[in-house]
PDB file of C-alpha atoms in Angstrom:
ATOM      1  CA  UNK A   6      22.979   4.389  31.496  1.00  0.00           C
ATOM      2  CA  UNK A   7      21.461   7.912  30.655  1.00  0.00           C
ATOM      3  CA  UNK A   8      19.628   7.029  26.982  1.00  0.00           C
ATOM      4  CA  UNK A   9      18.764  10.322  24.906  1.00  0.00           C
ATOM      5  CA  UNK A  10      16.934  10.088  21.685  1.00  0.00           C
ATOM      6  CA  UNK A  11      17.477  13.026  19.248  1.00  0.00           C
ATOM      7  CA  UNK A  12      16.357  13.752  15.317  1.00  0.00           C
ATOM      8  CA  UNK A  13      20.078  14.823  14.090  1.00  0.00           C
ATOM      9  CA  UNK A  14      23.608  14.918  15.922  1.00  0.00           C
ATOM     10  CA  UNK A  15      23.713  17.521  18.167  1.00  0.00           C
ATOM     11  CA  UNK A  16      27.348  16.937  19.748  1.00  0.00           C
ATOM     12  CA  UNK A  17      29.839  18.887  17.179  1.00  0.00           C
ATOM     13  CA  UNK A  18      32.441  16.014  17.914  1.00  0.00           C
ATOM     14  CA  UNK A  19      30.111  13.155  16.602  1.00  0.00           C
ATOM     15  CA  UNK A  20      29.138  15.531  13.587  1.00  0.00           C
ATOM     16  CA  UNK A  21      32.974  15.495  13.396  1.00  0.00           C
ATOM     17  CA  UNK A  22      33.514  11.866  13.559  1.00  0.00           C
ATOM     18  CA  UNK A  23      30.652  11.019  11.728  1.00  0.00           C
ATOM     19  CA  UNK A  24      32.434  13.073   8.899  1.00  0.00           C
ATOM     20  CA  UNK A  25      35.903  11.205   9.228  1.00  0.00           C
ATOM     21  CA  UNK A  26      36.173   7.629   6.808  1.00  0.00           C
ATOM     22  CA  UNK A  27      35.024   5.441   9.788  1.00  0.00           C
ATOM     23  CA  UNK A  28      35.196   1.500   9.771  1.00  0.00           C
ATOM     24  CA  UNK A  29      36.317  -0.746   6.703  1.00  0.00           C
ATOM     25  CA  UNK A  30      32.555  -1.494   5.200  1.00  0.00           C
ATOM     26  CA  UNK A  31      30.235  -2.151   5.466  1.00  0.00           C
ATOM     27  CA  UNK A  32      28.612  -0.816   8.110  1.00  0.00           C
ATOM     28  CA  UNK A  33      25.121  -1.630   9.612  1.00  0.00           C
ATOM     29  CA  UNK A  34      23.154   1.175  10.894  1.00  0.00           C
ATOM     30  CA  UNK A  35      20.894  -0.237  13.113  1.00  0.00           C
ATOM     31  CA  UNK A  36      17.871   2.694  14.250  1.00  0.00           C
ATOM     32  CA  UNK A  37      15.696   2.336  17.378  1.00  0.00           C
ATOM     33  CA  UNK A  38      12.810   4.714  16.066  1.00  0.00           C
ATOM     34  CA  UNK A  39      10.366   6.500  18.904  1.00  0.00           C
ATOM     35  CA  UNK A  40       7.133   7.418  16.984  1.00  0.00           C
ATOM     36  CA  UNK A  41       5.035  10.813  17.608  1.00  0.00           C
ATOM     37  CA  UNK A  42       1.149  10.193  18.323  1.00  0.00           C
ATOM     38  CA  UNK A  43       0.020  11.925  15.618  1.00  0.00           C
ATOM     39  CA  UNK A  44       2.414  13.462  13.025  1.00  0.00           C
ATOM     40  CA  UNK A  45       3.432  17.142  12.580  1.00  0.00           C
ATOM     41  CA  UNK A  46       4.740  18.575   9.982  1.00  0.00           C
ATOM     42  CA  UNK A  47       6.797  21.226   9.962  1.00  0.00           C
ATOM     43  CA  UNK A  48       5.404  23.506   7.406  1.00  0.00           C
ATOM     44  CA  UNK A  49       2.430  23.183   9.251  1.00  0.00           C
ATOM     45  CA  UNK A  50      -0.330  21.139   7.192  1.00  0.00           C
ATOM     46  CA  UNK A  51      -2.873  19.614   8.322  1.00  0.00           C
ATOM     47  CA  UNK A  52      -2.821  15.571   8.063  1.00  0.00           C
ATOM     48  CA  UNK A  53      -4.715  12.708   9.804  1.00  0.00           C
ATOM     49  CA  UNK A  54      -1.359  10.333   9.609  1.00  0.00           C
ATOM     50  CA  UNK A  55       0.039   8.963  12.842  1.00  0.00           C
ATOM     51  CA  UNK A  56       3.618   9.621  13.324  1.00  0.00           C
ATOM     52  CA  UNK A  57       4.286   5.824  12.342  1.00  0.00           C
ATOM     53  CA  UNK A  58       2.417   6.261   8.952  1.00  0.00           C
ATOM     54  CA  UNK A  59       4.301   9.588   8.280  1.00  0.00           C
ATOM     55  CA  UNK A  60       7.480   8.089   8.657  1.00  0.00           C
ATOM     56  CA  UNK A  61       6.150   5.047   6.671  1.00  0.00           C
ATOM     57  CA  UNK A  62       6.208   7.237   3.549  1.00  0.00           C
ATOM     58  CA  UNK A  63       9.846   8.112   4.166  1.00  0.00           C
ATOM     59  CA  UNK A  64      11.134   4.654   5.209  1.00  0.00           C
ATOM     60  CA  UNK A  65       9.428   3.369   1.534  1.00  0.00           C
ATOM     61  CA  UNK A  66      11.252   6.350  -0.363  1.00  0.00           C
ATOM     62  CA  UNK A  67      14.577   5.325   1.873  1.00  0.00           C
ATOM     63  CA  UNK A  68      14.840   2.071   0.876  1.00  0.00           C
ATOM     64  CA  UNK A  69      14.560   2.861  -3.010  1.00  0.00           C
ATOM     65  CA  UNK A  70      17.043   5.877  -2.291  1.00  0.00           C
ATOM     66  CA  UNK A  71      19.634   3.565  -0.373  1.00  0.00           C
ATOM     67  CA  UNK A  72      20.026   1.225  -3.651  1.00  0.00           C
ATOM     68  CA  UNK A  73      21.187   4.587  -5.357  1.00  0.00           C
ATOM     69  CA  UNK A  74      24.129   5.340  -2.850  1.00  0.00           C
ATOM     70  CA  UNK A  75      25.395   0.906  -2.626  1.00  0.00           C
ATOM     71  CA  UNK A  76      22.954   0.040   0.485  1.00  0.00           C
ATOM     72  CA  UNK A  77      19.997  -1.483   0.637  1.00  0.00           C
ATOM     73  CA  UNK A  78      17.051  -1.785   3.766  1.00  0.00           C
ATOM     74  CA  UNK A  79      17.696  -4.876   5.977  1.00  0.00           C
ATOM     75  CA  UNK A  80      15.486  -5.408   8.264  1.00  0.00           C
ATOM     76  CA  UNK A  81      12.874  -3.726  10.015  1.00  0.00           C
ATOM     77  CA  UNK A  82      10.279  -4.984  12.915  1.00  0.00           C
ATOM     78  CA  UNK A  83       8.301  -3.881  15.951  1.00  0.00           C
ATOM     79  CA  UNK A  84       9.215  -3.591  18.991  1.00  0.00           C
ATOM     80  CA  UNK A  85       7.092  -5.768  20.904  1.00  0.00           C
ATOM     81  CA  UNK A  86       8.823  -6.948  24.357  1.00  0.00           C
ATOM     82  CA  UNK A  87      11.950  -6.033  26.809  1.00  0.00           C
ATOM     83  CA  UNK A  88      13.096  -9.501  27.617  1.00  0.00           C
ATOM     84  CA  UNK A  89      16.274  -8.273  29.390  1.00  0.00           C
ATOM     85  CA  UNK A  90      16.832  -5.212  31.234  1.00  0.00           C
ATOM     86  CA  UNK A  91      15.177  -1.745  31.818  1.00  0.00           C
ATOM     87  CA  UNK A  92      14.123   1.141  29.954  1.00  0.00           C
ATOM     88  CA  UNK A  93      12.223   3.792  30.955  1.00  0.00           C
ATOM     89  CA  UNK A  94      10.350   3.887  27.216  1.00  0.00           C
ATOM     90  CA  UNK A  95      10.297   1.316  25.059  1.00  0.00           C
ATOM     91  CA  UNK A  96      11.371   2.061  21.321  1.00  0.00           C
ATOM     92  CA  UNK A  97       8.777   1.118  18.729  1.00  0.00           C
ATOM     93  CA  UNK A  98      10.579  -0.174  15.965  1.00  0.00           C
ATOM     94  CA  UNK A  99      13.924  -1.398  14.803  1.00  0.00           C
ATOM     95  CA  UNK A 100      15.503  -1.153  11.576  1.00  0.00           C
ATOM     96  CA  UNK A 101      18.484  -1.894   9.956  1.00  0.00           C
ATOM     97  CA  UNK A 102      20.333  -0.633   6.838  1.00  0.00           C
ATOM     98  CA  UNK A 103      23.367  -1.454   5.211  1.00  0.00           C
ATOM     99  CA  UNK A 104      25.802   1.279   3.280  1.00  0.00           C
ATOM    100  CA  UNK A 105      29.164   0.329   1.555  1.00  0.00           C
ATOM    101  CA  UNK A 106      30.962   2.794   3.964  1.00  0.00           C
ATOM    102  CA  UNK A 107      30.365   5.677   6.397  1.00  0.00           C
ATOM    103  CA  UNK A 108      30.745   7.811   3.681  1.00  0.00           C
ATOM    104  CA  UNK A 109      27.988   6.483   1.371  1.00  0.00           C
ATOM    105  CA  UNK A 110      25.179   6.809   4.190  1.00  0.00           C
ATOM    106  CA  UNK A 111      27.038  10.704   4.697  1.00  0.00           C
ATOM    107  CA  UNK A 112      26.292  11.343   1.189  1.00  0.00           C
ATOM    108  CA  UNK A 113      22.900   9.514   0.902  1.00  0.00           C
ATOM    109  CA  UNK A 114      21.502  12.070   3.916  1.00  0.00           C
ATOM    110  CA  UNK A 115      22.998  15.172   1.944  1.00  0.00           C
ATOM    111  CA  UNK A 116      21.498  14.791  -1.091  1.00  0.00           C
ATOM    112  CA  UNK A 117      18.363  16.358  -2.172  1.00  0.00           C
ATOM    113  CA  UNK A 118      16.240  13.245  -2.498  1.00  0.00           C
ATOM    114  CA  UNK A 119      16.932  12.289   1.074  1.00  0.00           C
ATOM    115  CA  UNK A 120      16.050  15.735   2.149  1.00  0.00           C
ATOM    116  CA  UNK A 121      12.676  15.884   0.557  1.00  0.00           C
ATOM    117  CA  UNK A 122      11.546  12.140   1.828  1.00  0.00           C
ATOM    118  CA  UNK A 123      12.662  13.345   5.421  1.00  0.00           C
ATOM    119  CA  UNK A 124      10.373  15.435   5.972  1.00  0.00           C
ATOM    120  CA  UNK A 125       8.052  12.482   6.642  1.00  0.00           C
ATOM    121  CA  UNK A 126      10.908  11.483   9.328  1.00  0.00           C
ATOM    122  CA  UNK A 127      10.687  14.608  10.990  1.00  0.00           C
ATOM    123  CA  UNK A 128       6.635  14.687  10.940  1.00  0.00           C
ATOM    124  CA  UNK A 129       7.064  11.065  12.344  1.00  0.00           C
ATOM    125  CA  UNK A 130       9.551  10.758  14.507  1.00  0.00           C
ATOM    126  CA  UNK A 131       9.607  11.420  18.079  1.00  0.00           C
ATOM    127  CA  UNK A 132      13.069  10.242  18.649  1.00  0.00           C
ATOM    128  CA  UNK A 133      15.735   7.538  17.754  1.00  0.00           C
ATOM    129  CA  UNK A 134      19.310   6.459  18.308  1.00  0.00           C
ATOM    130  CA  UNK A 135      21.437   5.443  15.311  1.00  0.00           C
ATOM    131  CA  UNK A 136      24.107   2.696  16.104  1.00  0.00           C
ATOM    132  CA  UNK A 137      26.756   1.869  13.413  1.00  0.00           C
ATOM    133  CA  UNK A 138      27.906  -1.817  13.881  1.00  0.00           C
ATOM    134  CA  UNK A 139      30.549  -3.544  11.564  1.00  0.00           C
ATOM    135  CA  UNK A 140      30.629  -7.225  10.834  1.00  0.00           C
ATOM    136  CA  UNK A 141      33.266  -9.135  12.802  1.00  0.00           C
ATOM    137  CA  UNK A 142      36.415  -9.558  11.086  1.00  0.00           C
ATOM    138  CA  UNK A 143      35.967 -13.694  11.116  1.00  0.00           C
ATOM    139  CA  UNK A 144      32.749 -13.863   9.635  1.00  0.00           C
ATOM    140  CA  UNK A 145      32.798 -11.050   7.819  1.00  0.00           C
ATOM    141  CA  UNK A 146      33.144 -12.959   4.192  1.00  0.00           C
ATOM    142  CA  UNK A 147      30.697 -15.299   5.038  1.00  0.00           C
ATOM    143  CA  UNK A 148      27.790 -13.360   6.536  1.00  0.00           C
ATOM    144  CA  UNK A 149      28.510 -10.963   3.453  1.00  0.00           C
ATOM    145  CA  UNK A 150      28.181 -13.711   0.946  1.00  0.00           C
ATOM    146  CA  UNK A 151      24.707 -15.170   2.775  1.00  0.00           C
ATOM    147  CA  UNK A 152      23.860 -11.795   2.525  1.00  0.00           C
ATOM    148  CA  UNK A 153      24.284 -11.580  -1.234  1.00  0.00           C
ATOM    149  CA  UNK A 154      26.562  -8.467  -0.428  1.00  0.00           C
ATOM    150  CA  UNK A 155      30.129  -8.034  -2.297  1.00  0.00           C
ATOM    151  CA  UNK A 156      32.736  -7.804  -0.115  1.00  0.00           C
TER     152      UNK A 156
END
C-alpha cells in the first residue's frame, strides 16, 4: 500500500466525487495530520510557532466554525504507537469531525471563515489523509443517539 499525504485533492476525479451528494449522513471525517517542524506561512512572516501550534489556532477556530455548518469536533488525540502493521512515518495526530452530509463539510471549506483560519493549516501542516466513514446502517440510530446527534 503506496500512502501519499497531500494539503488539498489533487486527483480531478476525487474533486469530482467529493462534489457529488455522497453517503446518507452523517459522515465522519476522520484526518491523520503530519505536522511541519516549525511552521511557515505562506505570506512569509516570521513566527516562532511549531507547525503543531500553528495548526492549533486553526483546529480551535474549526471547531467553533463546524457548529455553524451542523457538525461539531469529535475527537482528537496523539498519535503515540503503531500496534499493528507498518508505516514508513508515523502520523502525529488523529482527529475526527462530524458534518450532517458531504455537502455541509463542502460548504464549510468554501466559505470565507474557513479560508482565513486555514491559513494556520497550511503554515502547520506537513501532510494528512482525510477518510470519510459513515455509521453502519444497524447501529446507526443508536450510536447517533449516544452521540447526542439527530438522526
Amino acid at each position: 500500500m503506496q500512502v501519499t499525504n497531500e494539503m488539498f485533492p489533487t486527483d480531478p476525479a476525487v474533486v469530482q466525487q467529493l462534489m457529488q451528494p455522497g453517503p446518507e449522513g452523517p459522515i465522519f471525517m476522520v484526518n491523520l495530520l503530519k505536522f511541519k517542524d516549525k511552521a511557515e506561512y505562506e505570506d512569509g512572516r516570521e513566527c516562532n510557532l511549531t507547525g503543531k501550534e500553528a495548526y492549533m489556532i486553526y483546529g480551535r477556530a474549526v471547531s467553533e466554525i463546524l457548529l455553524k455548518f451542523g457538525g461539531k469536533a469529535i475527537f482528537a488525540g496523539d498519535v503515540t504507537f503503531l500496534t499493528l502493521g507498518q508505516v514508513e512515518e508515523l502520523w502525529d495526530e488523529v482527529a475526527i469531525a462530524m458534518y450532517p452530509q458531504r455537502a455541509d463539510m463542502v460548504r464549510m471549506s468554501m466559505s470565507a471563515e474557513w479560508q482565513e483560519a486555514a491559513v494556520h493549516r497550511t503554515a502547520g501542516l506537513k501532510g494528512q489523509l482525510n477518510i470519510e466513514t459513515v455509521l453502519p446502517a444497524n447501529m446507526k440510530d443508536a450510536l447517533l443517539s449516544q452521540m447526542g446527534v439527530k438522526a
